[in-house]
Amino acid sequence: MIREQFRSIYGRAPDIVARAPGRIEFIGNHTDYNGGAVLGASIDRVVEVALAARPDDVWQFASDGRPDLISLPAGEAEKQAGASAWVNYPLGVLASLPGFGRLPPGGFDFLATSNLPIGAGLSSSAAIELASALAFLEAAGQALPRPQLVELARHAENQFVGVPCGILDQGVSGFGRANHLVYIDCRGPRFELVPLPAGAHFWIFNTHTRHALVDGLYAARHRECMEAARALGVPLLADVSAEMLAAGAALLEEAPLRRARHVVEEIARVEAAVRALRAGDLAAVGALLTASHRSSRVLFENSTAELDFLADHLAASPHVFGARLTGGGFGGAVMALTDGAFDEAQARAVAATYEAEFGVAPAILHARTADGATLVPVAGR
Ligand code: ADP
Ligand code: MG
């Protein structure tokens, strides 16, 4: 598919194709910047990137979602604004390569395509970064070990695009595997695959809501977490045990104490989820997901009426193991872990109930786990 699209835009076949999946935050809400653990799933929705060398010194970019071709002098990774701003993702990867001891390729034609919803909290940004990174490295006859590849993509987003995302997005898109979850110890970071018991499905309900003050609210939560760690005499909340928190509770203001309780207990829930997954106990995993949502609502206070409605409704539905908000909160999406009998009709019924309450239907996405970022063999090469 991407080969035909590439051919219709550029009049020839691509030399290189790479793909990277979107991801779900499975459990571990706001644990990453506290040095804790998180579990994510790479899903069967991807961004693909196709590339062909050009004889001249031009980098030319196209995307299936955008009408215009963008041409830049090769080697000049200048940040773009307005309608061209999407190229900052591949451009950020190109600009970050030297810091990782690699060179950007010479002139090329580039196309990105996607069957992953963009801007829906499934991390299309990490997917386009990782697919681009694999394609650019290949074009210049180079490679990077996976941990550095993931860091390169994150560097592009943090430093070039200017979005302070944690390692979850790139780590899961880079390390994911079908029928597995990716466990990340964010302090290392250290990545580990955890088998997902057979028969597990993900249903995502995106409310398309976004709190107007979301950036400020994230910053406030970050500050409260760091304040709590400082008051407890540790660098990060991941260093705090439940006993330490109980003993030090009197040292904390009310809000930082609630945030700290969420983070400490959420990290413990991630570890408990890994044990339950390894035991094949999806019912126990689901109970942890539902408990995670309750904690986000009551202690971290980053849920909304829309997210609570969906999470509560889903958690009480047949064939659902558990449900929680997924991502930063203050709007966004809810994820349900279900068995194979949960179907489109049931999902639509949930969406209709939500619509009756809030006046708009959430977008529904049924996802399975899938492999992480990879080069795709190009026929005839
Ligand atoms: P999310 O990562 O949750 O999808 P972000 O706002 O972090 O949302 O990233 C979305 C941005 O990534 C888009 O606005 C666009 O700039 C870029 N992007 C992702 N996928 C593509 C694509 N296939 N083509 C062009 N731009 C893309
Ligand atoms: Mg993103």
CSV table of C-alpha atoms and ligand atoms in Angstrom, one decimal:
chain,number,residue,atom,x,y,z
A,1,MET,CA,0.0,0.0,0.0
A,2,ILE,CA,2.7,2.5,1.0
A,3,ARG,CA,4.7,1.5,-2.0
A,4,GLU,CA,1.9,2.4,-4.4
A,5,GLN,CA,1.3,5.7,-2.6
A,6,PHE,CA,5.0,6.4,-2.8
A,7,ARG,CA,5.1,5.6,-6.5
A,8,SER,CA,2.1,7.8,-7.3
A,9,ILE,CA,3.7,10.8,-5.5
A,10,TYR,CA,7.3,10.3,-6.5
A,11,GLY,CA,7.1,8.3,-9.7
A,12,ARG,CA,9.3,5.5,-8.5
A,13,ALA,CA,9.4,2.7,-5.9
A,14,PRO,CA,10.9,3.3,-2.4
A,15,ASP,CA,14.3,1.7,-1.5
A,16,ILE,CA,13.4,1.4,2.2
A,17,VAL,CA,10.2,0.9,4.2
A,18,ALA,CA,10.0,0.9,8.0
A,19,ARG,CA,7.0,0.7,10.3
A,20,ALA,CA,6.4,1.4,14.0
A,21,PRO,CA,3.3,0.8,16.1
A,22,GLY,CA,1.2,3.0,18.3
A,23,ARG,CA,1.0,2.1,22.0
A,24,ILE,CA,-1.3,1.9,24.9
A,25,GLU,CA,-0.4,2.8,28.5
A,26,PHE,CA,-1.6,-0.4,30.1
A,27,ILE,CA,-1.0,0.5,33.7
A,28,GLY,CA,1.3,2.9,35.5
A,29,ASN,CA,-0.3,6.4,35.5
A,30,HIS,CA,2.2,9.2,36.0
A,31,THR,CA,4.8,6.8,37.4
A,32,ASP,CA,7.4,7.5,34.6
A,33,TYR,CA,8.8,10.8,35.8
A,34,ASN,CA,8.8,9.6,39.4
A,35,GLY,CA,11.3,6.9,38.4
A,36,GLY,CA,8.8,4.1,38.7
A,37,ALA,CA,7.5,1.3,36.5
A,38,VAL,CA,5.0,1.3,33.7
A,39,LEU,CA,3.5,-1.4,31.4
A,40,GLY,CA,2.5,-0.6,27.8
A,41,ALA,CA,1.3,-2.5,24.8
A,42,SER,CA,2.4,-2.0,21.2
A,43,ILE,CA,-0.7,-2.3,19.0
A,44,ASP,CA,-1.7,-3.4,15.5
A,45,ARG,CA,-2.0,0.2,14.2
A,46,VAL,CA,1.2,1.6,12.7
A,47,VAL,CA,2.9,4.5,11.0
A,48,GLU,CA,4.9,3.5,7.9
A,49,VAL,CA,7.7,5.4,6.4
A,50,ALA,CA,9.0,4.9,2.8
A,51,LEU,CA,12.3,6.4,1.6
A,52,ALA,CA,14.2,6.6,-1.7
A,53,ALA,CA,17.5,8.3,-2.3
A,54,ARG,CA,17.6,11.4,-4.6
A,55,PRO,CA,20.6,12.3,-6.7
A,56,ASP,CA,20.5,16.0,-5.4
A,57,ASP,CA,20.9,17.5,-2.0
A,58,VAL,CA,17.2,17.8,-1.2
A,59,TRP,CA,15.1,16.3,1.6
A,60,GLN,CA,11.5,16.0,0.4
A,61,PHE,CA,8.7,15.0,2.7
A,62,ALA,CA,5.1,13.9,2.1
A,63,SER,CA,2.5,12.4,4.4
A,64,ASP,CA,-0.8,10.7,3.5
A,65,GLY,CA,-2.6,13.1,5.9
A,66,ARG,CA,-1.2,16.3,4.4
A,67,PRO,CA,-1.6,17.8,0.9
A,68,ASP,CA,1.7,19.5,0.3
A,69,LEU,CA,5.2,18.3,-0.4
A,70,ILE,CA,7.8,19.9,1.8
A,71,SER,CA,11.3,20.4,0.3
A,72,LEU,CA,14.3,21.3,2.4
A,73,PRO,CA,18.1,21.5,1.7
A,74,ALA,CA,19.6,18.2,2.8
A,75,GLY,CA,21.5,18.6,6.1
A,76,GLU,CA,19.6,21.7,7.3
A,77,ALA,CA,17.3,20.5,10.0
A,78,GLU,CA,15.6,23.8,10.6
A,79,LYS,CA,12.4,23.6,12.8
A,80,GLN,CA,9.3,24.2,10.7
A,81,ALA,CA,6.1,26.0,11.7
A,82,GLY,CA,2.4,26.1,10.6
A,83,ALA,CA,1.1,23.4,8.2
A,84,SER,CA,4.7,22.0,7.8
A,85,ALA,CA,5.2,21.5,11.5
A,86,TRP,CA,4.6,17.7,11.2
A,87,VAL,CA,8.0,17.3,9.5
A,88,ASN,CA,9.6,18.3,12.8
A,89,TYR,CA,9.1,14.7,13.9
A,90,PRO,CA,11.3,13.2,11.1
A,91,LEU,CA,13.4,16.3,11.1
A,92,GLY,CA,14.0,16.0,14.8
A,93,VAL,CA,15.3,12.5,14.3
A,94,LEU,CA,17.7,13.7,11.6
A,95,ALA,CA,18.9,16.5,13.8
A,96,SER,CA,19.4,14.1,16.7
A,97,LEU,CA,21.5,11.5,14.8
A,98,PRO,CA,24.9,13.2,15.3
A,99,GLY,CA,24.5,13.2,19.0
A,100,PHE,CA,24.2,9.4,18.8
A,101,GLY,CA,27.3,9.1,16.7
A,102,ARG,CA,25.4,8.6,13.4
A,103,LEU,CA,25.1,10.7,10.2
A,104,PRO,CA,21.9,11.8,8.5
A,105,PRO,CA,21.5,10.4,4.9
A,106,GLY,CA,21.9,12.6,1.8
A,107,GLY,CA,19.1,13.6,-0.4
A,108,PHE,CA,15.9,11.6,-0.2
A,109,ASP,CA,12.1,11.4,-0.9
A,110,PHE,CA,10.1,10.5,2.2
A,111,LEU,CA,6.5,9.4,2.7
A,112,ALA,CA,4.7,8.7,6.0
A,113,THR,CA,1.4,6.9,6.0
A,114,SER,CA,-0.7,5.8,9.0
A,115,ASN,CA,-3.7,3.7,10.1
A,116,LEU,CA,-3.1,4.9,13.6
A,117,PRO,CA,-5.3,7.7,14.9
A,118,ILE,CA,-3.2,10.8,15.1
A,119,GLY,CA,-3.3,13.0,18.2
A,120,ALA,CA,-5.5,10.4,20.0
A,121,GLY,CA,-3.1,9.4,22.8
A,122,LEU,CA,-1.9,6.3,21.0
A,123,SER,CA,1.5,7.9,20.3
A,124,SER,CA,1.6,8.4,16.6
A,125,SER,CA,4.4,10.8,17.3
A,126,ALA,CA,6.7,8.1,18.7
A,127,ALA,CA,5.6,5.8,15.8
A,128,ILE,CA,6.6,8.3,13.1
A,129,GLU,CA,9.9,9.0,15.0
A,130,LEU,CA,10.9,5.4,15.3
A,131,ALA,CA,9.9,4.4,11.7
A,132,SER,CA,11.8,7.5,10.4
A,133,ALA,CA,14.8,6.6,12.5
A,134,LEU,CA,15.0,3.1,11.2
A,135,ALA,CA,14.6,4.3,7.6
A,136,PHE,CA,17.2,7.1,7.9
A,137,LEU,CA,19.8,4.8,9.6
A,138,GLU,CA,19.3,2.2,6.9
A,139,ALA,CA,19.6,4.8,4.1
A,140,ALA,CA,23.0,5.9,5.5
A,141,GLY,CA,24.1,2.2,6.0
A,142,GLN,CA,24.0,2.5,9.8
A,143,ALA,CA,22.2,1.0,12.7
A,144,LEU,CA,21.7,1.6,16.4
A,145,PRO,CA,21.1,-0.8,19.3
A,146,ARG,CA,17.5,-0.7,20.4
A,147,PRO,CA,17.9,1.2,23.7
A,148,GLN,CA,19.8,4.0,21.8
A,149,LEU,CA,17.2,3.9,19.0
A,150,VAL,CA,14.5,4.5,21.5
A,151,GLU,CA,16.5,7.3,23.2
A,152,LEU,CA,17.2,8.9,19.8
A,153,ALA,CA,13.4,9.1,19.0
A,154,ARG,CA,12.7,10.5,22.5
A,155,HIS,CA,15.5,13.0,22.1
A,156,ALA,CA,13.9,14.2,18.8
A,157,GLU,CA,10.5,14.7,20.5
A,158,ASN,CA,11.8,16.2,23.8
A,159,GLN,CA,14.6,18.5,22.4
A,160,PHE,CA,13.6,19.2,18.8
A,161,VAL,CA,9.8,19.1,18.7
A,162,GLY,CA,9.7,20.3,22.3
A,163,VAL,CA,7.2,17.8,23.9
A,164,PRO,CA,8.4,16.6,27.3
A,165,CYS,CA,7.1,13.0,26.9
A,166,GLY,CA,8.4,10.2,29.1
A,167,ILE,CA,10.1,7.0,27.8
A,168,LEU,CA,6.8,5.0,27.6
A,169,ASP,CA,5.9,6.1,24.1
A,170,GLN,CA,9.2,5.4,22.3
A,171,GLY,CA,10.1,2.5,24.6
A,172,VAL,CA,6.9,0.5,23.9
A,173,SER,CA,6.9,1.3,20.2
A,174,GLY,CA,10.5,0.2,20.0
A,175,PHE,CA,10.5,-2.8,22.3
A,176,GLY,CA,6.9,-4.1,21.8
A,177,ARG,CA,6.1,-7.6,20.6
A,178,ALA,CA,2.9,-9.4,19.6
A,179,ASN,CA,1.2,-11.2,22.6
A,180,HIS,CA,3.4,-9.3,25.1
A,181,LEU,CA,3.4,-6.2,27.2
A,182,VAL,CA,6.5,-4.0,27.6
A,183,TYR,CA,7.6,-3.4,31.2
A,184,ILE,CA,9.7,-0.3,31.7
A,185,ASP,CA,11.7,0.5,34.8
A,186,CYS,CA,11.8,4.2,33.9
A,187,ARG,CA,14.9,5.1,35.9
A,188,GLY,CA,17.3,2.9,33.9
A,189,PRO,CA,15.5,2.9,31.7
A,190,ARG,CA,15.3,-0.9,31.5
A,191,PHE,CA,12.9,-2.8,29.2
A,192,GLU,CA,11.5,-6.2,29.6
A,193,LEU,CA,8.8,-8.2,27.8
A,194,VAL,CA,6.0,-9.8,29.8
A,195,PRO,CA,3.8,-12.4,28.0
A,196,LEU,CA,0.2,-11.4,27.7
A,197,PRO,CA,-2.1,-14.4,28.4
A,198,ALA,CA,-4.0,-15.6,25.4
A,199,GLY,CA,-7.5,-14.2,24.7
A,200,ALA,CA,-6.9,-10.7,25.9
A,201,HIS,CA,-8.3,-7.8,23.9
A,202,PHE,CA,-8.0,-4.0,24.2
A,203,TRP,CA,-10.9,-1.7,23.5
A,204,ILE,CA,-10.2,2.0,23.6
A,205,PHE,CA,-12.9,4.7,23.9
A,206,ASN,CA,-11.5,8.1,23.0
A,207,THR,CA,-13.6,10.9,24.4
A,208,HIS,CA,-11.8,13.5,22.3
A,209,THR,CA,-12.0,15.8,25.4
A,210,ARG,CA,-9.0,17.8,26.5
A,211,HIS,CA,-8.9,20.0,29.6
A,212,ALA,CA,-8.1,23.6,28.5
A,213,LEU,CA,-5.5,23.9,31.3
A,214,VAL,CA,-4.0,20.4,30.7
A,215,ASP,CA,-0.3,21.6,30.4
A,216,GLY,CA,-0.5,23.6,33.6
A,217,LEU,CA,-2.2,20.7,35.4
A,218,TYR,CA,0.5,18.2,34.3
A,219,ALA,CA,3.1,20.7,35.5
A,220,ALA,CA,1.3,21.1,38.9
A,221,ARG,CA,1.2,17.3,39.4
A,222,HIS,CA,4.9,17.0,38.5
A,223,ARG,CA,5.7,19.8,41.0
A,224,GLU,CA,3.6,18.2,43.8
A,225,CYS,CA,5.3,14.8,43.2
A,226,MET,CA,8.8,16.4,43.4
A,227,GLU,CA,7.8,18.3,46.5
A,228,ALA,CA,6.6,15.1,48.2
A,229,ALA,CA,9.8,13.3,47.3
A,230,ARG,CA,11.9,16.2,48.7
A,231,ALA,CA,9.8,16.3,52.0
A,232,LEU,CA,10.4,12.6,52.4
A,233,GLY,CA,14.2,13.0,51.8
A,234,VAL,CA,14.5,11.0,48.6
A,235,PRO,CA,15.3,12.0,45.0
A,236,LEU,CA,12.1,10.5,43.4
A,237,LEU,CA,8.9,8.9,44.7
A,238,ALA,CA,10.0,5.5,43.3
A,239,ASP,CA,12.4,5.5,46.3
A,240,VAL,CA,9.5,5.6,48.8
A,241,SER,CA,8.0,2.4,50.2
A,242,ALA,CA,4.4,2.2,51.6
A,243,GLU,CA,5.9,2.1,55.1
A,244,MET,CA,8.1,5.2,54.5
A,245,LEU,CA,5.1,7.1,53.2
A,246,ALA,CA,3.0,6.1,56.2
A,247,ALA,CA,5.8,7.1,58.6
A,248,GLY,CA,6.4,10.4,56.8
A,249,ALA,CA,2.8,11.4,56.0
A,250,ALA,CA,2.8,14.1,58.7
A,251,LEU,CA,5.6,15.9,56.8
A,252,LEU,CA,3.4,16.4,53.7
A,253,GLU,CA,0.7,18.9,52.7
A,254,GLU,CA,-2.6,17.3,51.8
A,255,ALA,CA,-2.2,17.5,48.0
A,256,PRO,CA,1.4,16.2,47.7
A,257,LEU,CA,0.5,13.4,50.1
A,258,ARG,CA,-2.4,12.3,47.9
A,259,ARG,CA,-0.2,12.4,44.8
A,260,ALA,CA,2.6,10.5,46.6
A,261,ARG,CA,0.1,7.8,47.7
A,262,HIS,CA,-1.1,7.4,44.2
A,263,VAL,CA,2.4,7.1,42.8
A,264,VAL,CA,3.7,4.7,45.4
A,265,GLU,CA,0.6,2.4,45.2
A,266,GLU,CA,0.5,2.7,41.4
A,267,ILE,CA,4.1,1.4,41.1
A,268,ALA,CA,3.1,-1.5,43.4
A,269,ARG,CA,0.1,-2.2,41.2
A,270,VAL,CA,2.4,-2.3,38.1
A,271,GLU,CA,4.6,-4.9,39.8
A,272,ALA,CA,1.5,-6.8,41.0
A,273,ALA,CA,0.2,-6.7,37.4
A,274,VAL,CA,3.4,-8.3,36.1
A,275,ARG,CA,3.0,-11.1,38.7
A,276,ALA,CA,-0.7,-11.6,37.7
A,277,LEU,CA,0.2,-11.7,34.0
A,278,ARG,CA,2.9,-14.2,34.6
A,279,ALA,CA,0.4,-16.4,36.5
A,280,GLY,CA,-2.1,-16.0,33.6
A,281,ASP,CA,-4.7,-14.4,35.8
A,282,LEU,CA,-6.5,-11.8,33.7
A,283,ALA,CA,-9.2,-11.3,36.3
A,284,ALA,CA,-6.5,-10.2,38.8
A,285,VAL,CA,-4.9,-8.0,36.1
A,286,GLY,CA,-8.3,-6.4,35.4
A,287,ALA,CA,-8.9,-5.7,39.1
A,288,LEU,CA,-5.6,-3.8,39.2
A,289,LEU,CA,-6.6,-1.8,36.2
A,290,THR,CA,-9.8,-0.8,37.8
A,291,ALA,CA,-8.0,0.1,41.1
A,292,SER,CA,-5.6,2.2,39.1
A,293,HIS,CA,-8.4,4.2,37.7
A,294,ARG,CA,-9.9,4.8,41.1
A,295,SER,CA,-6.5,6.0,42.4
A,296,SER,CA,-6.2,8.4,39.4
A,297,ARG,CA,-9.6,9.7,40.2
A,298,VAL,CA,-9.4,10.0,44.0
A,299,LEU,CA,-5.7,10.5,44.7
A,300,PHE,CA,-4.0,11.9,41.6
A,301,GLU,CA,-7.2,13.8,40.6
A,302,ASN,CA,-6.4,13.6,36.9
A,303,SER,CA,-9.7,12.0,35.8
A,304,THR,CA,-12.8,13.7,34.5
A,305,ALA,CA,-16.6,13.0,34.6
A,306,GLU,CA,-16.3,11.6,31.0
A,307,LEU,CA,-13.5,9.2,31.8
A,308,ASP,CA,-15.1,8.1,35.1
A,309,PHE,CA,-18.4,7.4,33.3
A,310,LEU,CA,-16.7,5.1,30.7
A,311,ALA,CA,-14.3,3.4,33.2
A,312,ASP,CA,-17.2,2.7,35.6
A,313,HIS,CA,-19.5,1.5,32.9
A,314,LEU,CA,-17.0,-0.7,31.3
A,315,ALA,CA,-15.7,-2.2,34.5
A,316,ALA,CA,-19.2,-3.3,35.4
A,317,SER,CA,-19.9,-4.8,31.9
A,318,PRO,CA,-19.7,-8.5,31.0
A,319,HIS,CA,-16.5,-9.8,29.3
A,320,VAL,CA,-14.5,-6.9,30.7
A,321,PHE,CA,-11.6,-7.7,33.1
A,322,GLY,CA,-11.0,-4.1,34.0
A,323,ALA,CA,-10.9,-0.5,32.7
A,324,ARG,CA,-9.0,2.7,33.4
A,325,LEU,CA,-8.1,6.0,31.9
A,326,THR,CA,-5.0,5.6,29.7
A,327,GLY,CA,-2.5,8.4,29.3
A,328,GLY,CA,-2.0,11.7,31.1
A,329,GLY,CA,-5.7,12.2,32.0
A,330,PHE,CA,-7.7,15.5,32.2
A,331,GLY,CA,-9.4,14.1,29.1
A,332,GLY,CA,-8.4,11.6,26.5
A,333,ALA,CA,-9.2,7.9,26.5
A,334,VAL,CA,-10.3,4.9,28.5
A,335,MET,CA,-9.0,1.4,27.9
A,336,ALA,CA,-10.8,-1.8,28.7
A,337,LEU,CA,-9.1,-5.2,28.9
A,338,THR,CA,-11.7,-7.7,27.7
A,339,ASP,CA,-12.0,-11.3,26.7
A,340,GLY,CA,-12.7,-12.3,23.0
A,341,ALA,CA,-16.5,-12.3,23.5
A,342,PHE,CA,-16.6,-8.5,23.9
A,343,ASP,CA,-17.7,-7.4,20.5
A,344,GLU,CA,-18.4,-4.4,18.3
A,345,ALA,CA,-22.1,-4.4,19.2
A,346,GLN,CA,-21.3,-4.2,22.9
A,347,ALA,CA,-18.8,-1.5,22.3
A,348,ARG,CA,-21.4,0.5,20.4
A,349,ALA,CA,-23.9,0.1,23.2
A,350,VAL,CA,-21.3,1.5,25.7
A,351,ALA,CA,-20.7,4.4,23.2
A,352,ALA,CA,-24.5,5.1,22.9
A,353,THR,CA,-24.9,5.2,26.7
A,354,TYR,CA,-22.0,7.7,26.9
A,355,GLU,CA,-23.5,9.7,24.0
A,356,ALA,CA,-26.9,9.9,25.9
A,357,GLU,CA,-25.1,11.4,28.8
A,358,PHE,CA,-22.5,13.7,27.2
A,359,GLY,CA,-24.0,14.4,23.7
A,360,VAL,CA,-21.1,13.1,21.7
A,361,ALA,CA,-20.1,9.6,20.9
A,362,PRO,CA,-16.6,8.4,21.8
A,363,ALA,CA,-14.4,6.9,19.0
A,364,ILE,CA,-14.0,3.2,19.4
A,365,LEU,CA,-10.8,1.3,18.6
A,366,HIS,CA,-10.3,-2.5,19.0
A,367,ALA,CA,-6.6,-3.3,19.2
A,368,ARG,CA,-4.5,-6.4,19.6
A,369,THR,CA,-0.8,-6.4,20.5
A,370,ALA,CA,1.7,-6.3,17.7
A,371,ASP,CA,5.4,-6.2,17.1
A,372,GLY,CA,7.5,-3.1,17.7
A,373,ALA,CA,9.3,-0.9,15.2
A,374,THR,CA,11.0,-2.7,12.3
A,375,LEU,CA,12.4,-2.4,8.8
A,376,VAL,CA,10.0,-4.0,6.3
A,377,PRO,CA,11.7,-6.1,3.5
A,378,VAL,CA,11.3,-4.4,0.1
A,379,ALA,CA,10.6,-6.8,-2.7
A,380,GLY,CA,13.3,-7.1,-5.4
A,381,ARG,CA,16.1,-5.7,-3.3
B,1,ADP,P1,-0.1,11.3,19.6
B,1,ADP,O1,1.3,11.0,19.7
B,1,ADP,O2,-1.0,10.9,20.8
B,1,ADP,O3,-0.8,10.7,18.3
B,1,ADP,P2,0.9,13.9,19.4
B,1,ADP,O4,0.3,15.3,19.4
B,1,ADP,O5,2.0,13.6,20.3
B,1,ADP,O6,-0.3,12.9,19.5
B,1,ADP,O7,1.6,13.7,17.9
B,1,ADP,C1,0.8,13.9,16.8
B,1,ADP,C2,1.6,14.6,15.7
B,1,ADP,O8,2.6,13.7,15.2
B,1,ADP,C3,0.8,15.1,14.5
B,1,ADP,O9,0.2,16.3,14.8
B,1,ADP,C4,1.8,15.1,13.4
B,1,ADP,O10,2.6,16.3,13.5
B,1,ADP,C5,2.8,14.0,13.8
B,1,ADP,N1,2.4,12.7,13.0
B,1,ADP,C6,2.2,11.5,13.5
B,1,ADP,N2,1.9,10.6,12.6
B,1,ADP,C7,2.0,11.3,11.4
B,1,ADP,C8,1.9,10.9,10.0
B,1,ADP,N3,1.6,9.7,9.6
B,1,ADP,N4,2.0,11.9,9.1
B,1,ADP,C9,2.3,13.2,9.5
B,1,ADP,N5,2.5,13.5,10.7
B,1,ADP,C10,2.3,12.6,11.7
B,2,MG,MG,2.6,11.8,21.1
